[in-house]
């Protein structure tokens, strides 16, 4: 039986001598020329009248502003564990290099950005959620815009920034009971 299996494996190997990963298939890259399109560009415009797929975003969700034009005090997206996990991932990937993994502004980049150090995000605890969303979406001063993150991901980052802020300014009363006992046992 094992010998037969080995034979099958050997045949399979000789039948496809080289695995050709999909990266190496023929394809167009953005901004390349194309012989197939009328204007000779690989990137095509959507046909006229195309509408985005999916329900339109509410203006407050898309902009972080209320009807009065002011930044929303409380984010308009439901916060749950999945959103926070997403926010952490996005924060660690996009923001931590400058603002530090704890959001305290301690990072290697910050040490070397002599013109304007990325500030500690704990200084922005009293800013409305919508304001943080706008800074991410539009950038601020020397900080570039992170509008390439989806709207949902930007709100996820806002939620995670709030969690970081709380983590550094929480009182013992806010620590869950079982974790509190552990803290007390460790004498901290
Ligand atoms: C390349 C480094 C860099 C990255 C990455 C970065 N920032 Fe910043 N951020 C800065 C700098 C520098 C400032 C201060 C800009 C100024 O005052 O000109 C700043 C300012 C801020 C402020 C304060 C704005 C104010 O009102 O003063 C917030 C909030 C903020 N960043 C959040 C974020 C978040 C959230 C992310 C990730 C999506 C992020 N930043 C990514 C460099 C960065």
PDB file of C-alpha atoms and ligand atoms in Angstrom:
ATOM      1  CA  UNK A   1       0.000   0.000   0.000  1.00  0.00           C
ATOM      2  CA  UNK A   2       2.712   2.463   1.011  1.00  0.00           C
ATOM      3  CA  UNK A   3       4.673   1.521  -2.087  1.00  0.00           C
ATOM      4  CA  UNK A   4       1.649   2.269  -4.277  1.00  0.00           C
ATOM      5  CA  UNK A   5       1.196   5.636  -2.572  1.00  0.00           C
ATOM      6  CA  UNK A   6       4.844   6.479  -3.124  1.00  0.00           C
ATOM      7  CA  UNK A   7       4.446   5.645  -6.821  1.00  0.00           C
ATOM      8  CA  UNK A   8       1.397   7.904  -7.132  1.00  0.00           C
ATOM      9  CA  UNK A   9       3.317  10.738  -5.435  1.00  0.00           C
ATOM     10  CA  UNK A  10       6.249  10.246  -7.766  1.00  0.00           C
ATOM     11  CA  UNK A  11       3.977  10.307 -10.830  1.00  0.00           C
ATOM     12  CA  UNK A  12       2.278  13.466  -9.583  1.00  0.00           C
ATOM     13  CA  UNK A  13       5.650  15.134  -9.167  1.00  0.00           C
ATOM     14  CA  UNK A  14       6.866  14.288 -12.637  1.00  0.00           C
ATOM     15  CA  UNK A  15       3.526  15.356 -14.158  1.00  0.00           C
ATOM     16  CA  UNK A  16       4.011  18.955 -12.956  1.00  0.00           C
ATOM     17  CA  UNK A  17       7.734  19.555 -12.985  1.00  0.00           C
ATOM     18  CA  UNK A  18       7.554  23.128 -11.700  1.00  0.00           C
ATOM     19  CA  UNK A  19       4.929  24.620  -9.438  1.00  0.00           C
ATOM     20  CA  UNK A  20       3.953  27.898 -11.012  1.00  0.00           C
ATOM     21  CA  UNK A  21       2.672  30.248  -8.327  1.00  0.00           C
ATOM     22  CA  UNK A  22      -0.213  32.456  -9.304  1.00  0.00           C
ATOM     23  CA  UNK A  23       1.947  35.553  -8.903  1.00  0.00           C
ATOM     24  CA  UNK A  24       3.681  34.571 -12.090  1.00  0.00           C
ATOM     25  CA  UNK A  25       0.553  34.395 -14.227  1.00  0.00           C
ATOM     26  CA  UNK A  26      -0.001  36.900 -17.014  1.00  0.00           C
ATOM     27  CA  UNK A  27      -1.720  39.978 -15.685  1.00  0.00           C
ATOM     28  CA  UNK A  28      -1.911  43.731 -15.898  1.00  0.00           C
ATOM     29  CA  UNK A  29      -0.579  45.989 -13.214  1.00  0.00           C
ATOM     30  CA  UNK A  30      -2.033  49.428 -12.454  1.00  0.00           C
ATOM     31  CA  UNK A  31      -0.828  52.171 -14.854  1.00  0.00           C
ATOM     32  CA  UNK A  32       0.380  49.663 -17.436  1.00  0.00           C
ATOM     33  CA  UNK A  33      -0.491  49.919 -21.106  1.00  0.00           C
ATOM     34  CA  UNK A  34      -3.147  47.630 -22.483  1.00  0.00           C
ATOM     35  CA  UNK A  35      -3.877  46.531 -26.024  1.00  0.00           C
ATOM     36  CA  UNK A  36      -7.425  45.593 -25.110  1.00  0.00           C
ATOM     37  CA  UNK A  37      -8.926  48.840 -23.862  1.00  0.00           C
ATOM     38  CA  UNK A  38     -10.003  51.748 -26.067  1.00  0.00           C
ATOM     39  CA  UNK A  39      -7.810  54.303 -24.283  1.00  0.00           C
ATOM     40  CA  UNK A  40      -4.791  51.998 -24.072  1.00  0.00           C
ATOM     41  CA  UNK A  41      -4.738  51.963 -20.246  1.00  0.00           C
ATOM     42  CA  UNK A  42      -4.930  48.832 -18.122  1.00  0.00           C
ATOM     43  CA  UNK A  43      -6.942  50.604 -15.402  1.00  0.00           C
ATOM     44  CA  UNK A  44     -10.487  51.070 -16.586  1.00  0.00           C
ATOM     45  CA  UNK A  45     -13.103  53.579 -15.468  1.00  0.00           C
ATOM     46  CA  UNK A  46     -16.308  52.079 -14.105  1.00  0.00           C
ATOM     47  CA  UNK A  47     -19.088  52.315 -16.709  1.00  0.00           C
ATOM     48  CA  UNK A  48     -21.179  55.515 -16.391  1.00  0.00           C
ATOM     49  CA  UNK A  49     -23.976  55.211 -13.860  1.00  0.00           C
ATOM     50  CA  UNK A  50     -22.154  52.586 -11.766  1.00  0.00           C
ATOM     51  CA  UNK A  51     -23.221  52.800  -8.144  1.00  0.00           C
ATOM     52  CA  UNK A  52     -21.241  51.471  -5.174  1.00  0.00           C
ATOM     53  CA  UNK A  53     -22.201  48.009  -3.940  1.00  0.00           C
ATOM     54  CA  UNK A  54     -23.673  47.810  -0.466  1.00  0.00           C
ATOM     55  CA  UNK A  55     -25.770  50.233   1.539  1.00  0.00           C
ATOM     56  CA  UNK A  56     -24.519  53.836   1.561  1.00  0.00           C
ATOM     57  CA  UNK A  57     -22.747  54.938   4.722  1.00  0.00           C
ATOM     58  CA  UNK A  58     -24.533  57.318   7.018  1.00  0.00           C
ATOM     59  CA  UNK A  59     -22.850  60.754   6.864  1.00  0.00           C
ATOM     60  CA  UNK A  60     -21.999  60.599  10.584  1.00  0.00           C
ATOM     61  CA  UNK A  61     -20.227  57.254  10.117  1.00  0.00           C
ATOM     62  CA  UNK A  62     -18.385  58.408   7.011  1.00  0.00           C
ATOM     63  CA  UNK A  63     -17.276  61.793   8.367  1.00  0.00           C
ATOM     64  CA  UNK A  64     -17.259  61.534  12.163  1.00  0.00           C
ATOM     65  CA  UNK A  65     -19.353  64.721  12.326  1.00  0.00           C
ATOM     66  CA  UNK A  66     -22.880  65.253  13.545  1.00  0.00           C
ATOM     67  CA  UNK A  67     -25.577  67.235  11.690  1.00  0.00           C
ATOM     68  CA  UNK A  68     -24.239  70.410  13.365  1.00  0.00           C
ATOM     69  CA  UNK A  69     -20.852  69.795  11.750  1.00  0.00           C
ATOM     70  CA  UNK A  70     -19.159  69.170  15.111  1.00  0.00           C
ATOM     71  CA  UNK A  71     -17.090  66.031  15.813  1.00  0.00           C
ATOM     72  CA  UNK A  72     -19.233  63.282  17.337  1.00  0.00           C
ATOM     73  CA  UNK A  73     -18.690  62.876  21.083  1.00  0.00           C
ATOM     74  CA  UNK A  74     -19.353  59.131  20.913  1.00  0.00           C
ATOM     75  CA  UNK A  75     -18.494  56.912  17.976  1.00  0.00           C
ATOM     76  CA  UNK A  76     -21.475  55.800  15.861  1.00  0.00           C
ATOM     77  CA  UNK A  77     -20.264  52.206  15.431  1.00  0.00           C
ATOM     78  CA  UNK A  78     -21.032  49.416  17.900  1.00  0.00           C
ATOM     79  CA  UNK A  79     -17.989  48.411  19.954  1.00  0.00           C
ATOM     80  CA  UNK A  80     -17.458  44.712  20.582  1.00  0.00           C
ATOM     81  CA  UNK A  81     -14.477  42.432  21.128  1.00  0.00           C
ATOM     82  CA  UNK A  82     -14.078  41.811  17.378  1.00  0.00           C
ATOM     83  CA  UNK A  83     -13.943  45.544  16.607  1.00  0.00           C
ATOM     84  CA  UNK A  84     -11.349  46.089  19.346  1.00  0.00           C
ATOM     85  CA  UNK A  85      -9.227  43.213  18.063  1.00  0.00           C
ATOM     86  CA  UNK A  86      -9.409  44.702  14.581  1.00  0.00           C
ATOM     87  CA  UNK A  87      -8.513  48.116  15.985  1.00  0.00           C
ATOM     88  CA  UNK A  88      -5.515  46.691  17.791  1.00  0.00           C
ATOM     89  CA  UNK A  89      -4.263  45.036  14.614  1.00  0.00           C
ATOM     90  CA  UNK A  90      -4.709  48.217  12.604  1.00  0.00           C
ATOM     91  CA  UNK A  91      -3.190  50.397  15.328  1.00  0.00           C
ATOM     92  CA  UNK A  92      -0.153  48.143  15.776  1.00  0.00           C
ATOM     93  CA  UNK A  93       0.384  48.080  12.018  1.00  0.00           C
ATOM     94  CA  UNK A  94      -0.215  51.740  11.205  1.00  0.00           C
ATOM     95  CA  UNK A  95       0.113  53.952  14.255  1.00  0.00           C
ATOM     96  CA  UNK A  96       2.420  52.229  16.748  1.00  0.00           C
ATOM     97  CA  UNK A  97       5.573  52.903  14.726  1.00  0.00           C
ATOM     98  CA  UNK A  98       5.186  56.578  15.599  1.00  0.00           C
ATOM     99  CA  UNK A  99       2.877  56.768  18.616  1.00  0.00           C
ATOM    100  CA  UNK A 100       4.229  53.636  20.350  1.00  0.00           C
ATOM    101  CA  UNK A 101       2.419  50.338  21.060  1.00  0.00           C
ATOM    102  CA  UNK A 102       0.964  51.859  24.234  1.00  0.00           C
ATOM    103  CA  UNK A 103       0.081  55.071  22.424  1.00  0.00           C
ATOM    104  CA  UNK A 104       2.397  56.959  24.763  1.00  0.00           C
ATOM    105  CA  UNK A 105       4.576  58.433  22.016  1.00  0.00           C
ATOM    106  CA  UNK A 106       7.541  56.217  22.928  1.00  0.00           C
ATOM    107  CA  UNK A 107       8.831  54.802  19.650  1.00  0.00           C
ATOM    108  CA  UNK A 108      12.046  54.674  17.713  1.00  0.00           C
ATOM    109  CA  UNK A 109      10.535  56.856  15.004  1.00  0.00           C
ATOM    110  CA  UNK A 110       9.467  59.410  17.604  1.00  0.00           C
ATOM    111  CA  UNK A 111      13.038  59.589  18.905  1.00  0.00           C
ATOM    112  CA  UNK A 112      14.244  60.413  15.412  1.00  0.00           C
ATOM    113  CA  UNK A 113      11.460  62.793  14.340  1.00  0.00           C
ATOM    114  CA  UNK A 114      13.137  65.958  15.513  1.00  0.00           C
ATOM    115  CA  UNK A 115      10.841  68.376  13.674  1.00  0.00           C
ATOM    116  CA  UNK A 116       7.708  67.371  15.587  1.00  0.00           C
ATOM    117  CA  UNK A 117       7.615  64.296  17.788  1.00  0.00           C
ATOM    118  CA  UNK A 118       4.443  62.202  17.445  1.00  0.00           C
ATOM    119  CA  UNK A 119       2.626  63.090  20.667  1.00  0.00           C
ATOM    120  CA  UNK A 120       1.396  60.703  23.329  1.00  0.00           C
ATOM    121  CA  UNK A 121      -2.215  59.853  22.498  1.00  0.00           C
ATOM    122  CA  UNK A 122      -3.005  59.917  26.211  1.00  0.00           C
ATOM    123  CA  UNK A 123      -3.007  63.707  25.925  1.00  0.00           C
ATOM    124  CA  UNK A 124      -6.138  63.419  23.787  1.00  0.00           C
ATOM    125  CA  UNK A 125      -8.412  61.681  26.254  1.00  0.00           C
ATOM    126  CA  UNK A 126     -10.902  64.541  26.376  1.00  0.00           C
ATOM    127  CA  UNK A 127     -11.171  64.942  22.606  1.00  0.00           C
ATOM    128  CA  UNK A 128     -14.407  63.617  21.066  1.00  0.00           C
ATOM    129  CA  UNK A 129     -14.294  60.233  19.282  1.00  0.00           C
ATOM    130  CA  UNK A 130     -15.199  62.012  16.032  1.00  0.00           C
ATOM    131  CA  UNK A 131     -12.122  64.214  16.353  1.00  0.00           C
ATOM    132  CA  UNK A 132      -9.749  61.221  16.541  1.00  0.00           C
ATOM    133  CA  UNK A 133     -11.567  59.749  13.527  1.00  0.00           C
ATOM    134  CA  UNK A 134     -10.990  62.973  11.602  1.00  0.00           C
ATOM    135  CA  UNK A 135      -7.280  63.097  12.470  1.00  0.00           C
ATOM    136  CA  UNK A 136      -6.941  59.518  11.147  1.00  0.00           C
ATOM    137  CA  UNK A 137      -8.978  60.305   8.021  1.00  0.00           C
ATOM    138  CA  UNK A 138      -7.448  63.658   7.105  1.00  0.00           C
ATOM    139  CA  UNK A 139      -4.078  63.595   8.804  1.00  0.00           C
ATOM    140  CA  UNK A 140      -2.928  66.412  11.057  1.00  0.00           C
ATOM    141  CA  UNK A 141       0.017  68.753  10.472  1.00  0.00           C
ATOM    142  CA  UNK A 142       3.006  66.516   9.812  1.00  0.00           C
ATOM    143  CA  UNK A 143       0.970  63.346  10.258  1.00  0.00           C
ATOM    144  CA  UNK A 144      -0.241  61.869   6.968  1.00  0.00           C
ATOM    145  CA  UNK A 145      -3.844  60.843   6.314  1.00  0.00           C
ATOM    146  CA  UNK A 146      -4.797  57.213   6.949  1.00  0.00           C
ATOM    147  CA  UNK A 147      -7.883  57.375   4.718  1.00  0.00           C
ATOM    148  CA  UNK A 148      -6.713  54.251   2.919  1.00  0.00           C
ATOM    149  CA  UNK A 149      -7.982  52.339   5.963  1.00  0.00           C
ATOM    150  CA  UNK A 150     -11.663  51.490   5.516  1.00  0.00           C
ATOM    151  CA  UNK A 151     -14.156  53.606   7.455  1.00  0.00           C
ATOM    152  CA  UNK A 152     -14.906  50.603   9.704  1.00  0.00           C
ATOM    153  CA  UNK A 153     -11.189  50.095  10.388  1.00  0.00           C
ATOM    154  CA  UNK A 154     -10.731  53.787  11.247  1.00  0.00           C
ATOM    155  CA  UNK A 155     -13.502  53.542  13.847  1.00  0.00           C
ATOM    156  CA  UNK A 156     -11.924  50.328  15.113  1.00  0.00           C
ATOM    157  CA  UNK A 157      -8.674  52.262  15.644  1.00  0.00           C
ATOM    158  CA  UNK A 158     -10.587  55.003  17.498  1.00  0.00           C
ATOM    159  CA  UNK A 159     -12.085  52.337  19.801  1.00  0.00           C
ATOM    160  CA  UNK A 160      -8.645  50.828  20.411  1.00  0.00           C
ATOM    161  CA  UNK A 161      -7.100  54.247  21.130  1.00  0.00           C
ATOM    162  CA  UNK A 162      -9.855  54.691  23.747  1.00  0.00           C
ATOM    163  CA  UNK A 163      -8.988  51.269  25.199  1.00  0.00           C
ATOM    164  CA  UNK A 164      -5.290  52.227  25.371  1.00  0.00           C
ATOM    165  CA  UNK A 165      -6.150  55.506  27.061  1.00  0.00           C
ATOM    166  CA  UNK A 166      -8.292  53.699  29.607  1.00  0.00           C
ATOM    167  CA  UNK A 167      -5.571  51.094  30.184  1.00  0.00           C
ATOM    168  CA  UNK A 168      -3.143  53.784  31.280  1.00  0.00           C
ATOM    169  CA  UNK A 169      -5.601  55.772  33.397  1.00  0.00           C
ATOM    170  CA  UNK A 170      -7.822  53.134  34.956  1.00  0.00           C
ATOM    171  CA  UNK A 171      -8.555  53.017  38.667  1.00  0.00           C
ATOM    172  CA  UNK A 172      -8.402  49.757  40.635  1.00  0.00           C
ATOM    173  CA  UNK A 173     -12.216  49.823  40.816  1.00  0.00           C
ATOM    174  CA  UNK A 174     -12.376  49.529  37.017  1.00  0.00           C
ATOM    175  CA  UNK A 175     -10.271  46.347  36.978  1.00  0.00           C
ATOM    176  CA  UNK A 176     -12.424  43.179  36.720  1.00  0.00           C
ATOM    177  CA  UNK A 177     -12.704  41.276  40.017  1.00  0.00           C
ATOM    178  CA  UNK A 178     -10.598  38.223  39.110  1.00  0.00           C
ATOM    179  CA  UNK A 179      -7.806  40.344  37.615  1.00  0.00           C
ATOM    180  CA  UNK A 180      -7.891  42.575  40.681  1.00  0.00           C
ATOM    181  CA  UNK A 181      -7.225  39.625  42.972  1.00  0.00           C
ATOM    182  CA  UNK A 182      -4.247  38.677  40.825  1.00  0.00           C
ATOM    183  CA  UNK A 183      -2.891  42.217  41.013  1.00  0.00           C
ATOM    184  CA  UNK A 184      -3.252  42.273  44.773  1.00  0.00           C
ATOM    185  CA  UNK A 185      -1.555  38.885  45.112  1.00  0.00           C
ATOM    186  CA  UNK A 186       1.382  40.111  43.067  1.00  0.00           C
ATOM    187  CA  UNK A 187       1.558  43.091  45.389  1.00  0.00           C
ATOM    188  CA  UNK A 188       1.292  45.752  42.703  1.00  0.00           C
TER     189      UNK A 188
HETATM  190  C1  LIG B   1       4.715  58.750  10.615  1.00  0.00           C
HETATM  191  C2  LIG B   1       4.419  58.904  12.017  1.00  0.00           C
HETATM  192  C3  LIG B   1       2.952  58.854  12.438  1.00  0.00           C
HETATM  193  C4  LIG B   1       2.059  57.827  12.248  1.00  0.00           C
HETATM  194  C5  LIG B   1       2.330  56.491  11.575  1.00  0.00           C
HETATM  195  C6  LIG B   1       0.826  58.241  12.868  1.00  0.00           C
HETATM  196  N1  LIG B   1       0.964  59.491  13.398  1.00  0.00           N
HETATM  197 FE1  LIG B   1      -0.413  60.489  14.514  1.00  0.00          FE
HETATM  198  N2  LIG B   1       0.850  62.079  14.624  1.00  0.00           N
HETATM  199  C7  LIG B   1       2.145  62.129  14.158  1.00  0.00           C
HETATM  200  C8  LIG B   1       2.701  63.442  14.372  1.00  0.00           C
HETATM  201  C9  LIG B   1       4.108  63.900  13.982  1.00  0.00           C
HETATM  202  C10 LIG B   1       1.699  64.210  14.987  1.00  0.00           C
HETATM  203  C11 LIG B   1       1.766  65.676  15.348  1.00  0.00           C
HETATM  204  C12 LIG B   1       1.501  66.449  14.075  1.00  0.00           C
HETATM  205  C13 LIG B   1       1.657  67.950  14.188  1.00  0.00           C
HETATM  206  O1  LIG B   1       1.366  68.510  15.270  1.00  0.00           O
HETATM  207  O2  LIG B   1       2.056  68.544  13.181  1.00  0.00           O
HETATM  208  C14 LIG B   1       0.548  63.310  15.161  1.00  0.00           C
HETATM  209  C15 LIG B   1      -0.640  63.665  15.776  1.00  0.00           C
HETATM  210  C16 LIG B   1      -1.671  62.788  16.087  1.00  0.00           C
HETATM  211  C17 LIG B   1      -2.835  63.113  16.893  1.00  0.00           C
HETATM  212  C18 LIG B   1      -3.094  64.450  17.598  1.00  0.00           C
HETATM  213  C19 LIG B   1      -3.671  65.488  16.675  1.00  0.00           C
HETATM  214  C20 LIG B   1      -3.800  66.832  17.395  1.00  0.00           C
HETATM  215  O3  LIG B   1      -4.917  67.339  17.512  1.00  0.00           O
HETATM  216  O4  LIG B   1      -2.770  67.368  17.849  1.00  0.00           O
HETATM  217  C21 LIG B   1      -3.604  61.977  16.947  1.00  0.00           C
HETATM  218  C22 LIG B   1      -4.933  61.825  17.692  1.00  0.00           C
HETATM  219  C23 LIG B   1      -2.936  60.964  16.164  1.00  0.00           C
HETATM  220  N3  LIG B   1      -1.767  61.484  15.664  1.00  0.00           N
HETATM  221  C24 LIG B   1      -3.422  59.678  15.971  1.00  0.00           C
HETATM  222  C25 LIG B   1      -2.827  58.749  15.110  1.00  0.00           C
HETATM  223  C26 LIG B   1      -3.408  57.468  14.781  1.00  0.00           C
HETATM  224  C27 LIG B   1      -4.691  56.906  15.379  1.00  0.00           C
HETATM  225  C28 LIG B   1      -2.568  56.871  13.888  1.00  0.00           C
HETATM  226  C29 LIG B   1      -2.760  55.561  13.147  1.00  0.00           C
HETATM  227  C30 LIG B   1      -3.908  55.517  12.258  1.00  0.00           C
HETATM  228  C31 LIG B   1      -1.443  57.762  13.683  1.00  0.00           C
HETATM  229  N4  LIG B   1      -1.645  58.891  14.440  1.00  0.00           N
HETATM  230  C32 LIG B   1      -0.340  57.484  12.893  1.00  0.00           C
HETATM  231  C33 LIG B   1       2.818  61.096  13.547  1.00  0.00           C
HETATM  232  C34 LIG B   1       2.253  59.890  13.165  1.00  0.00           C
END
